[in-house]
Amino acid sequence: MNKWIVPLINEVGSLNKSGVRLPDVKLPFDLPTDLKRKDLNLPGATEPEVVRHYTKLSKLNYAIDEGIYPLGSCTMKYNPKLGEQIANLPDVKNLHPSQDESTIQGLLEIGWSLERMLCEITGMDACTLQPAAGAQGELVGLLIARAYFEALKRGRTQVCLPDSAHGTNPASATMAGYEVIEIPSKKGRVDIDGLKKAVTENTAVFMLTNPNTLGLFEKDIKEIARVVHSKGALLYYDGANLNGLMGWARPGDMGFDIAHLNLHKTFASPHGGGGPGSGPICVKERLSDFLPIPRIKKSGTEERYSLEYDYPKSIGKIHSYYGNWGVIVRAYCYLLLMGNEIKKAAGQAVLNANYLKKKITQSGWYVEPYKDVCKHEFVLSCKKLLEKKGVRALNVAKRLLDYGVHPPTIYFPLIVPECLMIEPTETESKRELDNYAKILRDIAEEDAETLKNAPVSTPVKRVDEVQAARKPLLTWKELVSISAERK
Amino acid sequence: MNKWIVPLINEVGSLNKSGVRLPDVKLPFDLPTDLKRKDLNLPGATEPEVVRHYTKLSKLNYAIDEGIYPLGSCTMKYNPKLGEQIANLPDVKNLHPSQDESTIQGLLEIGWSLERMLCEITGMDACTLQPAAGAQGELVGLLIARAYFEALKRGRTQVCLPDSAHGTNPASATMAGYEVIEIPSKKGRVDIDGLKKAVTENTAVFMLTNPNTLGLFEKDIKEIARVVHSKGALLYYDGANLNGLMGWARPGDMGFDIAHLNLHKTFASPHGGGGPGSGPICVKERLSDFLPIPRIKKSGTEERYSLEYDYPKSIGKIHSYYGNWGVIVRAYCYLLLMGNEIKKAAGQAVLNANYLKKKITQSGWYVEPYKDVCKHEFVLSCKKLLEKKGVRALNVAKRLLDYGVHPPTIYFPLIVPECLMIEPTETESKRELDNYAKILRDIAEEDAETLKNAPVSTPVKRVDEVQAARKPLLTWKELVSISAERK
Amino acid sequence: MSFLPNEQEKEEMLKAIGCKTVEDLFRDIPREFRSPPINLPDPMSEIEIKDYFKEILSKNASFEDMPSFFGGDVMPHWIPSAVEALVSRPEFYSAYFSYQPEASYGMLQTLFEYQSMICELTGMDVAPIGLYDSASTLGEAARMCARVTKKSEFLIPKNVSWQKKSVLKNYTKGCGLEVKEFPYDKSNGKVDLSGLEEEISQHTAGIYLENPNFFGIIDDRLEKIKRLRESNEFLLVTGVDLLSLGVIKPPSEWGADLVIGEGQALGNPMNLGGSLLGVMASKRKYMRQLPGRIVGLTTDRDENPAFCFTLQTRDQFIKRDRSSSNICTAETLHACASAVYLALMGRGGLIKLAKWNFERGYRLKQALKEVSQVEIPFERELSFNQVLVRCKRKKAEDVNKELLANGIQGGLILTKQFPELGEVALYGVTEQHKDEHIEKLVKTLERIA
Amino acid sequence: MSFLPNEQEKEEMLKAIGCKTVEDLFRDIPREFRSPPINLPDPMSEIEIKDYFKEILSKNASFEDMPSFFGGDVMPHWIPSAVEALVSRPEFYSAYFSYQPEASYGMLQTLFEYQSMICELTGMDVAPIGLYDSASTLGEAARMCARVTKKSEFLIPKNVSWQKKSVLKNYTKGCGLEVKEFPYDKSNGKVDLSGLEEEISQHTAGIYLENPNFFGIIDDRLEKIKRLRESNEFLLVTGVDLLSLGVIKPPSEWGADLVIGEGQALGNPMNLGGSLLGVMASKRKYMRQLPGRIVGLTTDRDENPAFCFTLQTRDQFIKRDRSSSNICTAETLHACASAVYLALMGRGGLIKLAKWNFERGYRLKQALKEVSQVEIPFERELSFNQVLVRCKRKKAEDVNKELLANGIQGGLILTKQFPELGEVALYGVTEQHKDEHIEKLVKTLERIA
Ligand SMILES: Cc1ncc(COP(=O)(O)O)c(C=O)c1O
Ligand SMILES: Cc1ncc(COP(=O)(O)O)c(C=O)c1O
């Protein structure tokens, strides 16, 4: 290997350095030698060194605060600074999960209020904030379904979902012990005939996101719900795409029985590079007894809040405690900031998406697989670029990096070849959208070589992911031993 | 003009946008038309736009947290994060200056304790934290001297200082109403004979920094003090260079009567791009009555702290209130972190400087004007580069930017031709120092053209400062009107 | 509209797409499903919201307001200011998963360093970048044992928190793994190794052992455990207190195949129990069965070092219903915090901190011994920073209530889960507990217990 | 040694420079001056320091703990969270002056925007990037008048804060400028314009006028002032409340040559009165006489826009004893904060906020009118967000004491400076004062005044 941009921290630090001052306390008793650690190869560095190291690294990381980040399905919207400020207060951060309820009334009230708001937004009846992310919410939702059917003494073994479903959907279904039946889409939407064939008395749940992962509203949702319910199955709402509907329509009204939300998407909590998130589950009344414990209860005229455990039908726990409060507080703060204007936000998100789609497709290089009004996101195919120039979606994505903007999600959903999945969100300005569209159009005109060589202006050039997978090199220890071998 | 890296904020924003939500309160009474503002051309932008704009700009700004910043005379040391955290607490930030003393005991105690510590470190007797920066401290020090001589009914009209003095020294002397007498240095130190000639019964103050701006300790300080005092004049210590002595020797012991310190240099408070700073003044007992009001007093067994105004000889006020508390708190925090190990810090600062000097001068390109052990900083001349290659100190500085490090101070002190004034500080690692020295040595070997064209890898290329001075363009309004004219 | 930049440009944009109103864009929603005005409050200003939170949060009592002595996975730990400063950089927190490695170099290297440091600490070879919390991580570990061994039973000690047991049950429901409990020894609070041996069979996919265990006790029979592991074909999953590893032998040296633990102690706030950080690390041979994302070191086109996610064929987005886990969004930012934390601590810092926690635990135990109304069930056993305490006269619950009335939050009550132990509670202390805290606890107990 | 990275490398480094010990490097200090061990405490750990500050700072009562009603230049104002987030980026706060414009593009553009926005707000053409505070800025303004006009007198109203007067005296001592006071009209609290006219002479270098003035009163005789300025050869320096300019005519329209004000209101904390932000702006013709640093827009070698400090021949580092001011380190970070603040507010935000402050001031006045024990000396006059209040029965000082005992900090007492007005205090309110605060004040006054 040639040149490191930033050396690894073990090169910066050393075994005898530390960036903290701590008292040199003696062990109060003799630890048997058998228990004692012999060596600990953990280099440390001084505070200035550590700060510089990770500051430099942070600067080599693209983020929302720097520019558009239009990953489809991910709702990368701007995260209000107020949320950060509040979630970092000691009265949020420094609370132990076992504290007496009387000493956490503030957070419980926030949690309770957020649950009510989420029920209002989704049109559901009961809610839990326990799941730590969307996928864990899915698992909870499916475990609830399972418990529900077990309680009915009618075990069912299958979960149906469209082939455009997000990977976590089938993965969660398997984790909950279900067999997964994928239903091929038709013109980018659920194939009602296919659905009718797939859904049987053995189907526990049909999982759907609406707008779907192509950004299209499932217009036949009423019929879908009818089909699913007619077989006694439950309809599950993957709420990752709620940003396209919020305030305009409610999954609960459409017939969904269970819904998970992603507070780190729709409700503006930052993604943290992949967490922490929060994936609340909302359900209709008849499923509420199965929700995980504890549940927040409000009672009495004095408005006391408590964590209740006495729900014998509950599926139990899915997380050590009650949810990711840092995220919950940020989402609640977001909802206070936006209030009933979340409808405007969704409207603007949809307008932004349609406008951007229009601007990008103007040139003709990028093809809309299913021409229709989209909701908060849309999918375009680069197949024309592939045919005419041998250029793939991946190359387009990498070339975008050279223009200083983040590429969309690519190659998902799987059903569209060479696809770009673009979700600008409502917090992008027209200026940014125009710029993004122009870059995409310009890229399409560039010669194939330029695109295949991209990116050239990023900290590192095109990264060799194949080599990474073939010879996994996963720690500095391995690096050191390999380098030693080579010598 | 060609391409903007980041458009001006008025391009991003517009007159009808705002990043804040505020209630639309009506004016409670009619304002006479004559008083009413007609138009306000202040574009606003949404929070996401503003955050992105200034985040992008921040990333185009080199800072200590990114790398070495060895500006001589500026003591760019690392600023502990703890200081930031504490100075941002509401009990520091949200205090009104007119609050009742009983409600600010915490800060008063901190201020009082810091004053005691600074007296201990400088070997002085009394201290004020009022001056907002070093230069204001100088002015206060000189006004104290003036008041002192006026009280003695022996008005004096001159301030003497070496020609290597920092620009603020003569500027402050003029502001305090003194005539400035510059004494040419001899071999990089005060010329005792010159001093003897310059200092007369008309001299109020001799201002000196020690180690001086060349980083050399004024070994004859005892004799200097004797000469100055023999004429009844006062000896002033410019404490900007205290980092080279702190814990090892005290200006008070050497005969200095008045000293200012730069909390934003020696005591690790960040520079803020040029403030806020803090420039406390420490004096010997006989001058203490002249210190500005108020002064912090500790009294009683109950340890109450108060702000006292009853000092009839005081020079009065120099700032609306009592000093820059944010900086004071950070400096105090630094002193708690370091404690008596400030001596180690100064020792390491001096070791770093001597080591770096050694490494840089190895190649022979950079010349030490006065060969000697330096203290926390040192000065090198590029005159050999000028003679042999036609390359100036400025070119070397600009070329350093291409290597991703910050140049030293250049062309100061004025007495060394083509000079680089380098102060690494104690918080730079050997690794950084080795790297810096190597870059400087490498640069010396590069061809002249490369250096004259530098920098090439910064956000902007060599900036035309001459044009900026010839046609000052100072606001976007001017830019807009010029652009309009051109059309 | 301080967050929506296009209010002014709306008309122009609508025109560009050939619409009159935003409503037109929602025509595809059947009229019957179009919501009536949403019943949410009007938007509030920042000033109002700050006031609101100030008031509502004042109903909480944080550790600063009132010391707590709860044992368990989560405890109050010091977070160096530099950690907080760095993870609050939006470059980290407002990014998404590093799908485009060229634009996410910084996060990827940070996570590679996290993996490296966790492996140094645990003695393992591979560590995914941060699962949800210790309980779900145990669930993932059990599932992993099933995947690796294709066997059907997972053995856990009876003395594991009920939360872990409940989560484990939910996580293993789908893979047909039966969770069986083996007893602990009532005389010393440690797992009953012969009881465990009796449970081991050809169906055993994995065994879970904690050290220190849920009673805060350190097991000193490491050689025995190692032999047990060696003579059987299952995976040994060990649950550790990561901080204690500054002093205690890493589980790699007593047979562990998988190490799990709660990463909150390593630079993350308690946050009322969430978000936390599920730390996991395994031997290299199991790397293709791990849940969660893993960063690999590779090179770019110019042969310069570069990082990217790797071993992705385990992931839901490729393997869908056959992936190793459904996890997508995890706890990446906390993993970053732990990387910064460990880099700051270094060997020296971590050893000091571990010793300090040993000392605190010891001091607490000694102090409680003097309180006449309580006793320490397993007093003679080694412990780290937690102590199991039995109230002799009152219910543990009532003791906690009285403590609370005196401005202290008592221990974690375990009576309900372990009635056989009487009125017990698990007390824990860390470097955040001052002598005064312990003294106040002891004096108050003396008075009220 | 968590801040000193070279403890380990020390020996190697010493060897490289041919020394044995660090002490060797201090041999040039005469032995008699080498200090005995410094009498400072041992270094403390972060944990200890946090505890220490927690305790000591709890002795303060911030605005959140106890509302205050002090008028004056400094008042509690809302700081948007985005402002705090941005100026706490170390890229800004841990940089030095932008001496190398190529490496400091970000700060320079931010400051250029600050200059632009301050000029829009004040109606002026040039604004240096932030002096210490309003008092020293007045001092600099007076000195500037002397430089421009070469005259020897500077006239200020009698009703200016004593702090400003004292600082002004110290700032003008060196340039031989005599500060003379002209009276205010006791019937309406405004400056006595004819009294002022009497003082004007051929020696008048400049006149200082505040609007709103130190009694919180808005002067509506702007046309008169403008004529006064036009018919005389001096500079008119105006002191303004920058926030009020959202609604009130900018001083450029009533004759100002120089505008000064306290920038704290624009996004900066009170910090017990420091650090503050001295805002100054002038007409372009005086730009070469301004104190402080100024950023200019220029181009780089490729003709792309670039910024740098300009007009530097005024600066101490070039002009030394003949510079326009000695100022070096100023309040740059606060200027950045104000730039961010103004960009967030925009016209709409600033107008709203100004109106809100008018409303608060009005409400306070109305409420105080109902209190029988106090009266409003200049009740009929227009005011912004401050009101002068006279206690009829008790000493203003005693009233404040009683208020304090009731959890309120009263107004700024002016009795000592203006005995002719009786027991007066200047009360101020901003958008941070709720109705409840005002009600509580009024009810308490009713009881105790
Ligand atoms: C459609 C969809 N469903 C589910 C998920 C899973 O959510 P999480 O990442 O929070 O687990 C995602 C996230 O990418 C998603 O896009
Ligand atoms: C030697 C010296 N004296 C005085 C000063 C002035 O200090 P300040 O910038 O805090 O006003 C400086 C700052 O650069 C300096 O280096």
PDB file of N, CA and C in Angstrom, chain A residues 86 132 139 168-169 208 223 241 303 320 349-350 376 403 410 454 456 464 467 481:
ATOM      1  N   ILE A  86     -31.061  20.029  22.687  1.00  0.00           N
ATOM      2  CA  ILE A  86     -31.918  19.523  23.761  1.00  0.00           C
ATOM      3  C   ILE A  86     -31.567  18.087  24.113  1.00  0.00           C
ATOM      4  N   ALA A 132     -35.228  -0.182  18.477  1.00  0.00           N
ATOM      5  CA  ALA A 132     -34.073   0.699  18.329  1.00  0.00           C
ATOM      6  C   ALA A 132     -33.864   1.178  16.905  1.00  0.00           C
ATOM      7  N   LEU A 139     -39.318  -6.479  13.191  1.00  0.00           N
ATOM      8  CA  LEU A 139     -39.304  -7.728  13.947  1.00  0.00           C
ATOM      9  C   LEU A 139     -40.384  -7.716  15.021  1.00  0.00           C
ATOM     10  N   THR A 168     -34.702  -5.425   4.648  1.00  0.00           N
ATOM     11  CA  THR A 168     -35.005  -5.728   6.051  1.00  0.00           C
ATOM     12  C   THR A 168     -36.338  -6.437   6.189  1.00  0.00           C
ATOM     13  N   ASN A 169     -37.266  -6.208   5.261  1.00  0.00           N
ATOM     14  CA  ASN A 169     -38.590  -6.839   5.371  1.00  0.00           C
ATOM     15  C   ASN A 169     -38.482  -8.366   5.344  1.00  0.00           C
ATOM     16  N   LEU A 208     -45.909  -4.042   3.364  1.00  0.00           N
ATOM     17  CA  LEU A 208     -45.926  -3.114   2.235  1.00  0.00           C
ATOM     18  C   LEU A 208     -45.453  -1.741   2.703  1.00  0.00           C
ATOM     19  N   GLU A 223     -58.129  -2.146  -2.144  1.00  0.00           N
ATOM     20  CA  GLU A 223     -58.314  -3.514  -2.601  1.00  0.00           C
ATOM     21  C   GLU A 223     -57.263  -4.436  -1.960  1.00  0.00           C
ATOM     22  N   ASN A 241     -41.205   5.193   4.360  1.00  0.00           N
ATOM     23  CA  ASN A 241     -41.564   6.165   3.321  1.00  0.00           C
ATOM     24  C   ASN A 241     -42.678   7.115   3.732  1.00  0.00           C
ATOM     25  N   GLU A 303     -51.797  13.623  36.314  1.00  0.00           N
ATOM     26  CA  GLU A 303     -50.963  13.364  35.156  1.00  0.00           C
ATOM     27  C   GLU A 303     -49.630  12.723  35.509  1.00  0.00           C
ATOM     28  N   SER A 320     -33.054  -3.884  25.899  1.00  0.00           N
ATOM     29  CA  SER A 320     -32.851  -3.893  27.347  1.00  0.00           C
ATOM     30  C   SER A 320     -33.812  -2.955  28.068  1.00  0.00           C
ATOM     31  N   ALA A 349     -41.756  17.976   0.059  1.00  0.00           N
ATOM     32  CA  ALA A 349     -40.909  16.825  -0.276  1.00  0.00           C
ATOM     33  C   ALA A 349     -41.355  16.229  -1.608  1.00  0.00           C
ATOM     34  N   VAL A 350     -42.656  16.130  -1.783  1.00  0.00           N
ATOM     35  CA  VAL A 350     -43.198  15.544  -3.011  1.00  0.00           C
ATOM     36  C   VAL A 350     -42.979  16.494  -4.187  1.00  0.00           C
ATOM     37  N   HIS A 376     -42.379  11.151  -2.486  1.00  0.00           N
ATOM     38  CA  HIS A 376     -41.179  11.826  -1.958  1.00  0.00           C
ATOM     39  C   HIS A 376     -39.904  11.380  -2.659  1.00  0.00           C
ATOM     40  N   TYR A 403     -18.376  15.957  -8.429  1.00  0.00           N
ATOM     41  CA  TYR A 403     -19.034  17.261  -8.437  1.00  0.00           C
ATOM     42  C   TYR A 403     -19.379  17.721  -7.019  1.00  0.00           C
ATOM     43  N   ILE A 410     -28.350   3.293  -5.210  1.00  0.00           N
ATOM     44  CA  ILE A 410     -28.290   2.646  -6.532  1.00  0.00           C
ATOM     45  C   ILE A 410     -28.594   1.159  -6.422  1.00  0.00           C
ATOM     46  N   ALA A 454     -14.041   7.694 -12.494  1.00  0.00           N
ATOM     47  CA  ALA A 454     -14.486   8.491 -11.352  1.00  0.00           C
ATOM     48  C   ALA A 454     -14.551   7.617 -10.106  1.00  0.00           C
ATOM     49  N   VAL A 456     -12.305  11.146  -9.081  1.00  0.00           N
ATOM     50  CA  VAL A 456     -10.899  11.524  -9.061  1.00  0.00           C
ATOM     51  C   VAL A 456     -10.625  12.624  -8.039  1.00  0.00           C
ATOM     52  N   ASP A 464     -11.460  -0.410  -4.060  1.00  0.00           N
ATOM     53  CA  ASP A 464     -11.527  -1.793  -4.540  1.00  0.00           C
ATOM     54  C   ASP A 464     -12.305  -2.652  -3.544  1.00  0.00           C
ATOM     55  N   GLN A 467     -11.490  -6.647  -3.656  1.00  0.00           N
ATOM     56  CA  GLN A 467     -10.330  -7.056  -2.865  1.00  0.00           C
ATOM     57  C   GLN A 467     -10.684  -7.108  -1.374  1.00  0.00           C
ATOM     58  N   SER A 481       0.384  -7.717  11.189  1.00  0.00           N
ATOM     59  CA  SER A 481       0.960  -9.051  11.003  1.00  0.00           C
ATOM     60  C   SER A 481       1.199  -9.343   9.519  1.00  0.00           C
TER      61      SER A 481
END
